[in-house]
């Protein structure tokens, strides 16, 4: 590499003054009654003794609103495991934030839902792991969960709150996508999120059990396209396709440090929920630094902002402002370099190898899942 | 497609006419985004920046007035022909309908 190129790499990012963030994913706790084998929490779960207090979260929610955040997504783990959820909801609404509950539904009663609605919860996003009890309870590792979830959906609708069904797709349930779409309509959901498993953390451990076949991935894309037409004005469908089978990577996080941030249960501020898999990144904590400073000046947030950090083929690629080079955590996991081109990309030298790996994983025989937190 | 489970009559998106009464449902609300000095419509996982026309429409959308009444109110305020305004109003609510961000009765 020439000196000129080196100089190029260290000059301030072209996104030296990034826009304020839109969304905050508030992972209130890693505690969860479910044990989904693709859980997005890190493999090393944080104990409840290290969680932020109510007062700390209230302060952070105010800091987030002042910074420009518009949506707060209360997530986990299972956010209902926090007994102060209604208090945090009220604090978020008072700060002017749009409040979203991302939940398994387990731990909710109709009375508690009413209390959350009264506190100002704007929207409920309910996960469904399948379209019948056998599949849903097997994937979640929680018997009786499916029936409880259907009851929760009824309560949400009765309360008049908007409902989103959150359906993570993988080899075991992808052939039932049509049923999931119909079920979402029957449950009165305004919105459905169909997200193919992303292979980080727990999902990476279950790759050979969860990987869809290329045919399943193609069929899912067709079904979503048809359903969007058929259900226009009835159900909005957001779709995350199976990127291991794609030609180009997903625009992960809509760009690193561009629109969203994640705060983990202990107050650590992450550019995305899997960012800790990039071992050399240093993360700030809301206990010791203002959120505003962390967003604009934090080392982790500036590590992959703009395009100056990019290597070839990303640096000169016509798609670099479309997909931002793909997913940094995936580049780390598969290429061993977080600044490399996401190996999903057809322009990556590792693309062929990845496709072989994906095809072979998809045809592994079904065995038992490695359940989150139980291994 | 024949093997899809039967859920009875497939629901259809509602056609919007002058008689339709639009209302913002629970979970969809106008917000003053002070940091960016703009007005936005907040909804599940969505943020829509509102232009002056959209803000004017939503200011007279109260869940009681029909599209025609909304259009008449705006035609008077902006001294514009009501038919032209009504086409804009219908277009605006059709876009919101397709995003599931408006209730229509």
XYZ file of C-alpha atoms in Angstrom:
480
model
C 0.000 0.000 0.000
C 1.340 3.432 -0.960
C 1.796 6.321 1.451
C -0.916 8.237 -0.352
C -3.380 5.470 0.307
C -2.324 5.298 3.955
C -2.896 9.025 4.306
C -6.299 8.568 2.743
C -7.188 5.980 5.360
C -6.409 8.185 8.364
C -7.945 11.432 7.208
C -11.160 12.368 8.997
C -14.153 10.387 7.809
C -16.364 11.988 5.187
C -19.097 11.596 7.798
C -17.193 13.668 10.360
C -20.430 15.364 11.345
C -22.944 12.530 11.271
C -26.678 13.135 11.480
C -28.391 12.516 14.820
C -29.723 8.987 15.368
C -33.393 8.114 14.752
C -33.719 4.901 16.754
C -32.510 3.537 20.071
C -32.646 -0.189 20.763
C -32.798 -0.364 24.561
C -31.859 -3.878 25.616
C -33.183 -3.582 29.150
C -32.154 -7.069 30.225
C -30.749 -10.298 28.876
C -33.167 -12.314 31.041
C -35.722 -14.201 28.925
C -38.021 -17.178 29.466
C -37.494 -18.293 25.860
C -34.343 -19.905 24.530
C -34.500 -19.290 20.766
C -31.452 -20.821 19.058
C -30.942 -17.634 16.978
C -31.179 -15.132 19.822
C -29.517 -11.839 18.906
C -28.090 -11.382 22.400
C -24.382 -12.069 22.770
C -23.287 -15.577 23.683
C -21.962 -14.177 26.993
C -25.238 -13.004 28.580
C -25.052 -10.194 31.143
C -26.372 -11.015 34.638
C -29.232 -8.968 36.134
C -26.890 -7.671 38.869
C -25.090 -5.602 36.201
C -28.222 -4.011 34.699
C -28.745 -0.255 34.675
C -31.096 1.045 37.359
C -34.433 2.728 36.655
C -32.907 6.160 37.331
C -30.044 5.502 34.941
C -32.390 4.420 32.152
C -34.630 7.458 32.722
C -31.621 9.734 32.346
C -30.479 7.886 29.211
C -33.939 8.115 27.620
C -33.906 11.889 28.138
C -30.388 12.123 26.710
C -31.510 10.073 23.705
C -34.488 12.344 22.984
C -32.298 15.447 23.305
C -29.818 13.874 20.884
C -32.557 13.438 18.255
C -33.743 9.869 18.789
C -37.429 9.541 17.826
C -38.121 5.839 18.406
C -37.143 3.798 21.442
C -37.459 0.044 21.104
C -37.688 -1.642 24.495
C -36.101 -5.003 23.952
C -34.060 -7.628 25.741
C -33.954 -10.506 26.468
C -37.544 -10.084 27.498
C -38.167 -6.461 28.543
C -41.199 -7.564 30.606
C -38.683 -9.105 33.000
C -38.020 -5.521 34.156
C -40.640 -4.611 36.765
C -40.033 -0.907 36.009
C -41.096 -1.169 32.343
C -44.210 1.016 32.777
C -42.113 3.647 34.544
C -39.550 3.611 31.730
C -42.337 3.820 29.145
C -43.795 6.893 30.842
C -40.335 8.473 31.058
C -39.746 7.838 27.351
C -43.116 9.333 26.386
C -42.492 12.351 28.611
C -39.198 12.852 26.810
C -41.128 12.828 23.489
C -40.096 9.374 22.269
C -42.232 6.915 20.306
C -42.274 3.739 22.405
C -42.154 0.215 21.040
C -42.319 -2.983 23.072
C -40.443 -5.874 21.447
C -41.680 -8.887 23.349
C -42.169 -12.640 23.415
C -45.450 -11.936 25.198
C -44.427 -14.285 28.000
C -44.864 -12.549 31.335
C -47.638 -10.286 30.076
C -51.134 -10.214 31.567
C -54.045 -8.196 30.260
C -53.781 -6.016 33.372
C -50.088 -5.316 32.787
C -50.703 -4.528 29.138
C -53.325 -1.964 30.190
C -50.833 -0.420 32.610
C -48.219 -0.192 29.846
C -50.756 1.331 27.446
C -51.738 3.884 30.090
C -48.072 4.700 30.609
C -47.930 5.564 26.898
C -46.723 2.465 25.060
C -47.278 3.269 21.377
C -46.767 -0.100 19.691
C -46.332 -3.787 20.479
C -44.149 -6.107 18.453
C -44.859 -9.736 19.287
C -42.574 -12.592 18.264
C -44.078 -15.773 16.817
C -41.692 -18.692 16.327
C -44.142 -20.720 14.250
C -47.766 -21.004 13.134
C -48.686 -23.832 15.475
C -47.768 -24.844 19.018
C -45.567 -27.753 17.958
C -43.227 -25.622 15.831
C -43.372 -22.418 17.884
C -42.737 -24.090 21.230
C -39.954 -26.280 19.826
C -38.086 -23.279 18.395
C -38.631 -21.106 21.492
C -37.779 -23.963 23.833
C -40.841 -23.035 25.894
C -43.917 -25.254 26.234
C -47.265 -23.464 26.158
C -45.729 -20.308 24.747
C -47.662 -20.266 21.482
C -51.118 -20.275 23.110
C -50.037 -17.450 25.416
C -48.822 -15.426 22.458
C -52.156 -15.749 20.658
C -53.892 -14.460 23.800
C -51.464 -11.533 23.960
C -52.250 -10.636 20.344
C -55.969 -10.532 21.241
C -55.303 -8.259 24.217
C -53.182 -5.894 22.122
C -55.945 -5.628 19.538
C -58.610 -5.193 22.246
C -56.527 -2.369 23.708
C -56.437 -0.682 20.306
C -52.637 -0.671 20.132
C -50.952 -1.347 16.800
C -49.576 -4.883 16.585
C -46.567 -6.078 14.624
C -45.903 -9.792 14.290
C -42.198 -10.520 14.350
C -41.399 -13.780 12.546
C -37.822 -14.963 12.391
C -37.480 -17.405 9.493
C -35.134 -20.324 9.036
C -35.078 -23.766 7.490
C -37.616 -25.241 9.923
C -40.421 -22.718 9.494
C -39.790 -21.020 6.147
C -42.082 -23.372 4.231
C -44.935 -22.080 6.414
C -44.496 -18.417 5.490
C -47.902 -18.236 3.742
C -49.525 -19.438 6.958
C -47.590 -16.849 8.978
C -48.857 -14.083 6.713
C -52.460 -15.305 7.011
C -52.134 -15.692 10.774
C -50.844 -12.118 11.058
C -53.909 -10.845 9.174
C -56.223 -12.942 11.383
C -54.548 -11.585 14.520
C -55.247 -8.051 13.309
C -51.588 -7.099 12.885
C -50.971 -3.925 10.920
C -47.441 -5.006 10.199
C -45.380 -8.202 9.817
C -41.633 -8.468 10.044
C -40.255 -11.469 8.186
C -36.597 -11.658 9.116
C -34.401 -14.487 7.962
C -31.959 -15.549 10.674
C -28.718 -13.571 10.704
C -25.830 -15.830 11.569
C -24.188 -14.155 14.542
C -23.785 -15.359 18.123
C -26.279 -18.066 19.028
C -27.455 -18.431 15.431
C -23.875 -19.008 14.314
C -23.720 -21.951 16.728
C -26.887 -23.310 15.108
C -25.931 -22.566 11.535
C -26.313 -26.138 10.284
C -29.776 -26.363 11.877
C -31.128 -22.978 10.781
C -29.665 -22.343 7.331
C -32.440 -22.250 4.711
C -31.885 -23.837 1.324
C -31.407 -21.469 -1.633
C -34.808 -22.678 -2.925
C -36.509 -21.786 0.364
C -34.913 -18.346 0.287
C -36.123 -17.733 -3.291
C -39.632 -18.946 -2.533
C -39.844 -16.707 0.529
C -38.917 -13.674 -1.552
C -41.630 -14.508 -4.088
C -44.268 -15.107 -1.384
C -43.481 -11.797 0.309
C -43.712 -9.953 -3.016
C -47.104 -11.484 -3.819
C -48.462 -10.886 -0.331
C -47.411 -7.242 -0.379
C -49.535 -6.745 -3.505
C -52.483 -8.792 -2.289
C -52.530 -7.205 1.172
C -51.793 -3.590 0.232
C -53.459 -1.387 2.805
C -54.108 -4.396 5.080
C -50.704 -5.601 6.194
C -47.316 -3.943 5.787
C -44.547 -6.536 5.390
C -40.931 -5.720 6.172
C -38.574 -8.399 4.910
C -34.977 -9.322 5.642
C -33.961 -11.918 3.025
C -31.464 -14.719 3.544
C -28.249 -12.876 2.788
C -25.983 -15.934 2.624
C -27.765 -16.815 -0.606
C -27.721 -13.282 -2.000
C -25.452 -11.597 -4.553
C -25.096 -8.362 -2.628
C -24.983 -7.798 1.126
C -27.700 -6.160 3.206
C -27.259 -2.448 4.030
C -26.553 -3.460 7.605
C -27.922 -0.965 10.172
C -28.479 1.346 7.164
C -24.830 2.170 7.671
C -22.656 2.010 10.780
C -23.405 4.858 13.185
C -25.810 6.455 10.710
C -29.358 6.008 12.053
C -29.415 3.852 15.147
C -27.695 2.799 18.323
C -28.036 0.029 20.849
C -27.601 0.178 24.614
C -27.032 -3.154 26.309
C -28.375 -4.035 29.795
C -25.181 -2.823 31.473
C -25.183 0.568 29.720
C -22.641 -0.260 27.050
C -23.414 1.666 23.848
C -23.054 -0.359 20.656
C -23.407 0.607 16.980
C -25.289 -2.699 16.515
C -26.302 -5.573 18.763
C -23.516 -7.857 17.526
C -20.742 -5.230 17.577
C -18.967 -6.840 20.538
C -17.933 -9.672 18.221
C -15.414 -7.190 16.792
C -12.955 -7.737 19.593
C -10.717 -4.691 19.097
C -13.524 -2.111 19.271
C -13.768 -0.122 22.490
C -17.247 0.775 23.655
C -18.343 3.640 25.871
C -20.829 3.243 28.695
C -23.667 5.615 29.596
C -22.556 5.347 33.227
C -19.409 7.320 32.447
C -20.104 9.373 29.298
C -22.950 11.415 27.829
C -24.850 9.716 25.021
C -24.355 12.764 22.797
C -20.553 12.458 23.086
C -20.661 8.710 22.580
C -22.647 9.084 19.347
C -20.545 11.854 17.839
C -17.070 11.191 19.296
C -17.089 7.557 20.432
C -14.308 5.458 18.887
C -16.597 2.515 18.132
C -19.133 4.719 16.324
C -16.463 6.414 14.227
C -14.683 3.170 13.334
C -16.813 2.502 10.228
C -18.587 5.771 9.549
C -18.563 7.174 6.046
C -16.499 5.389 3.394
C -12.856 6.216 4.206
C -12.362 2.987 6.166
C -13.357 0.859 3.192
C -10.945 -1.425 1.375
C -11.240 -2.555 -2.217
C -13.486 -3.701 -3.819
C -15.819 -1.574 -1.613
C -13.850 1.690 -1.884
C -14.423 2.108 -5.628
C -17.740 0.230 -5.766
C -20.812 1.952 -7.233
C -22.868 0.314 -4.470
C -20.827 1.607 -1.531
C -23.471 4.196 -0.595
C -26.264 1.643 -1.100
C -25.111 -1.212 1.119
C -22.175 0.414 2.960
C -20.009 -2.653 2.334
C -22.537 -4.890 4.120
C -22.241 -6.152 7.663
C -19.059 -5.411 9.670
C -19.682 -8.242 12.128
C -20.158 -10.702 9.272
C -16.903 -9.497 7.687
C -15.191 -10.047 11.051
C -16.656 -13.522 11.494
C -16.117 -14.809 7.969
C -13.155 -12.834 6.599
C -11.374 -12.263 9.911
C -11.282 -8.498 9.205
C -14.112 -6.167 10.174
C -13.165 -3.697 7.414
C -13.261 -6.326 4.658
C -16.049 -6.603 2.110
C -18.933 -8.599 3.549
C -18.271 -12.115 2.109
C -21.938 -12.264 1.096
C -21.031 -9.849 -1.726
C -20.379 -11.362 -5.131
C -17.320 -9.077 -5.361
C -15.725 -10.575 -2.246
C -12.982 -13.142 -2.893
C -14.694 -15.282 -0.234
C -18.127 -15.236 -1.910
C -17.800 -18.651 -3.595
C -16.556 -20.279 -0.413
C -19.479 -18.793 1.528
C -22.040 -20.050 -0.981
C -20.594 -23.546 -0.721
C -20.688 -23.348 3.053
C -24.313 -22.113 3.033
C -25.467 -24.796 0.605
C -23.765 -27.514 2.610
C -25.134 -26.198 5.950
C -28.640 -26.105 4.478
C -28.501 -29.808 3.710
C -27.210 -30.996 7.076
C -29.597 -33.432 8.765
C -31.901 -31.953 11.426
C -30.658 -32.567 14.951
C -31.180 -30.712 18.229
C -30.820 -26.964 18.572
C -28.232 -25.391 20.838
C -30.686 -23.317 22.889
C -29.704 -19.839 24.015
C -28.558 -19.719 27.614
C -28.936 -23.476 28.051
C -25.614 -24.509 26.565
C -51.370 -20.653 -4.130
C -54.262 -23.096 -3.759
C -52.704 -24.722 -0.733
C -52.886 -21.533 1.309
C -55.152 -22.019 4.320
C -58.603 -20.550 3.808
C -59.154 -17.485 5.952
C -62.530 -16.702 4.439
C -62.999 -13.560 2.401
C -59.681 -11.934 1.609
C -59.718 -8.430 3.102
C -59.457 -5.553 0.644
C -57.941 -2.129 1.054
C -60.667 0.504 1.279
C -61.287 2.888 -1.617
C -61.092 6.526 -0.594
C -63.780 8.934 -1.816
C -65.093 12.318 -0.703
C -67.360 10.554 1.791
C -64.553 8.656 3.529
C -63.773 9.792 7.064
C -60.046 9.440 7.842
C -58.532 9.374 11.319
C -55.075 8.723 12.692
C -55.267 5.468 14.658
C -53.675 4.798 18.019
C -49.924 4.479 17.556
C -49.725 7.036 14.751
C -49.056 10.593 15.822
C -47.705 13.935 14.740
C -44.501 14.946 16.500
C -42.549 18.168 16.630
C -38.994 17.022 15.858
C -37.163 19.939 17.467
C -33.657 18.590 16.880
C -34.191 18.591 13.089
C -36.613 21.553 13.073
C -39.391 19.689 11.266
C -42.726 18.001 11.847
C -42.906 14.230 11.501
C -45.528 11.523 11.610
C -44.463 8.709 13.931
C -45.789 5.171 13.446
C -44.549 1.632 14.112
C -40.956 1.519 12.788
C -41.649 4.517 10.538
C -40.922 8.230 10.527
C -42.473 10.362 7.801
C -41.290 13.926 7.366
C -44.387 16.043 6.726
C -44.428 18.913 4.234
C -46.653 21.976 4.660
C -49.533 20.460 2.701
C -49.502 17.269 4.772
C -49.417 19.256 7.998
C -52.352 21.388 6.801
C -54.362 18.248 5.963
C -53.637 16.590 9.307
C -54.475 19.795 11.189
C -58.091 19.490 10.017
C -58.284 15.700 10.237
C -60.277 15.102 13.389
C -61.961 11.742 12.850
C -65.300 13.478 12.218
C -64.723 15.393 8.969
C -64.934 13.575 5.647
C -62.353 13.924 2.901
C -64.734 16.376 1.194
C -65.089 18.483 4.366
C -61.330 18.463 4.901
C -60.862 19.575 1.293
C -63.454 22.343 1.652
C -61.775 23.656 4.788
C -58.402 23.747 2.996
C -59.875 25.235 -0.207
C -61.206 28.117 1.827
C -58.003 28.619 3.810
C -55.774 28.527 0.715
C -58.229 30.046 -1.795
C -57.839 27.079 -4.160
C -60.414 25.021 -6.122
C -61.857 22.259 -3.921
C -61.552 19.574 -6.624
C -57.826 20.166 -6.963
C -57.393 20.080 -3.206
C -59.508 16.940 -2.883
C -57.293 15.049 -5.332
C -54.287 15.924 -3.142
C -56.114 14.931 0.035
C -57.155 11.582 -1.437
C -53.607 10.947 -2.662
C -52.206 11.748 0.777
C -54.580 9.374 2.573
C -54.066 6.625 -0.009
C -50.339 6.770 0.713
C -51.024 6.569 4.461
C -53.531 3.735 3.913
C -50.921 1.671 2.072
C -48.575 2.175 5.021
C -51.365 1.209 7.481
C -51.115 4.631 9.079
C -54.755 5.786 8.793
C -58.168 4.411 9.786
C -60.943 4.915 7.229
C -64.664 4.795 7.863
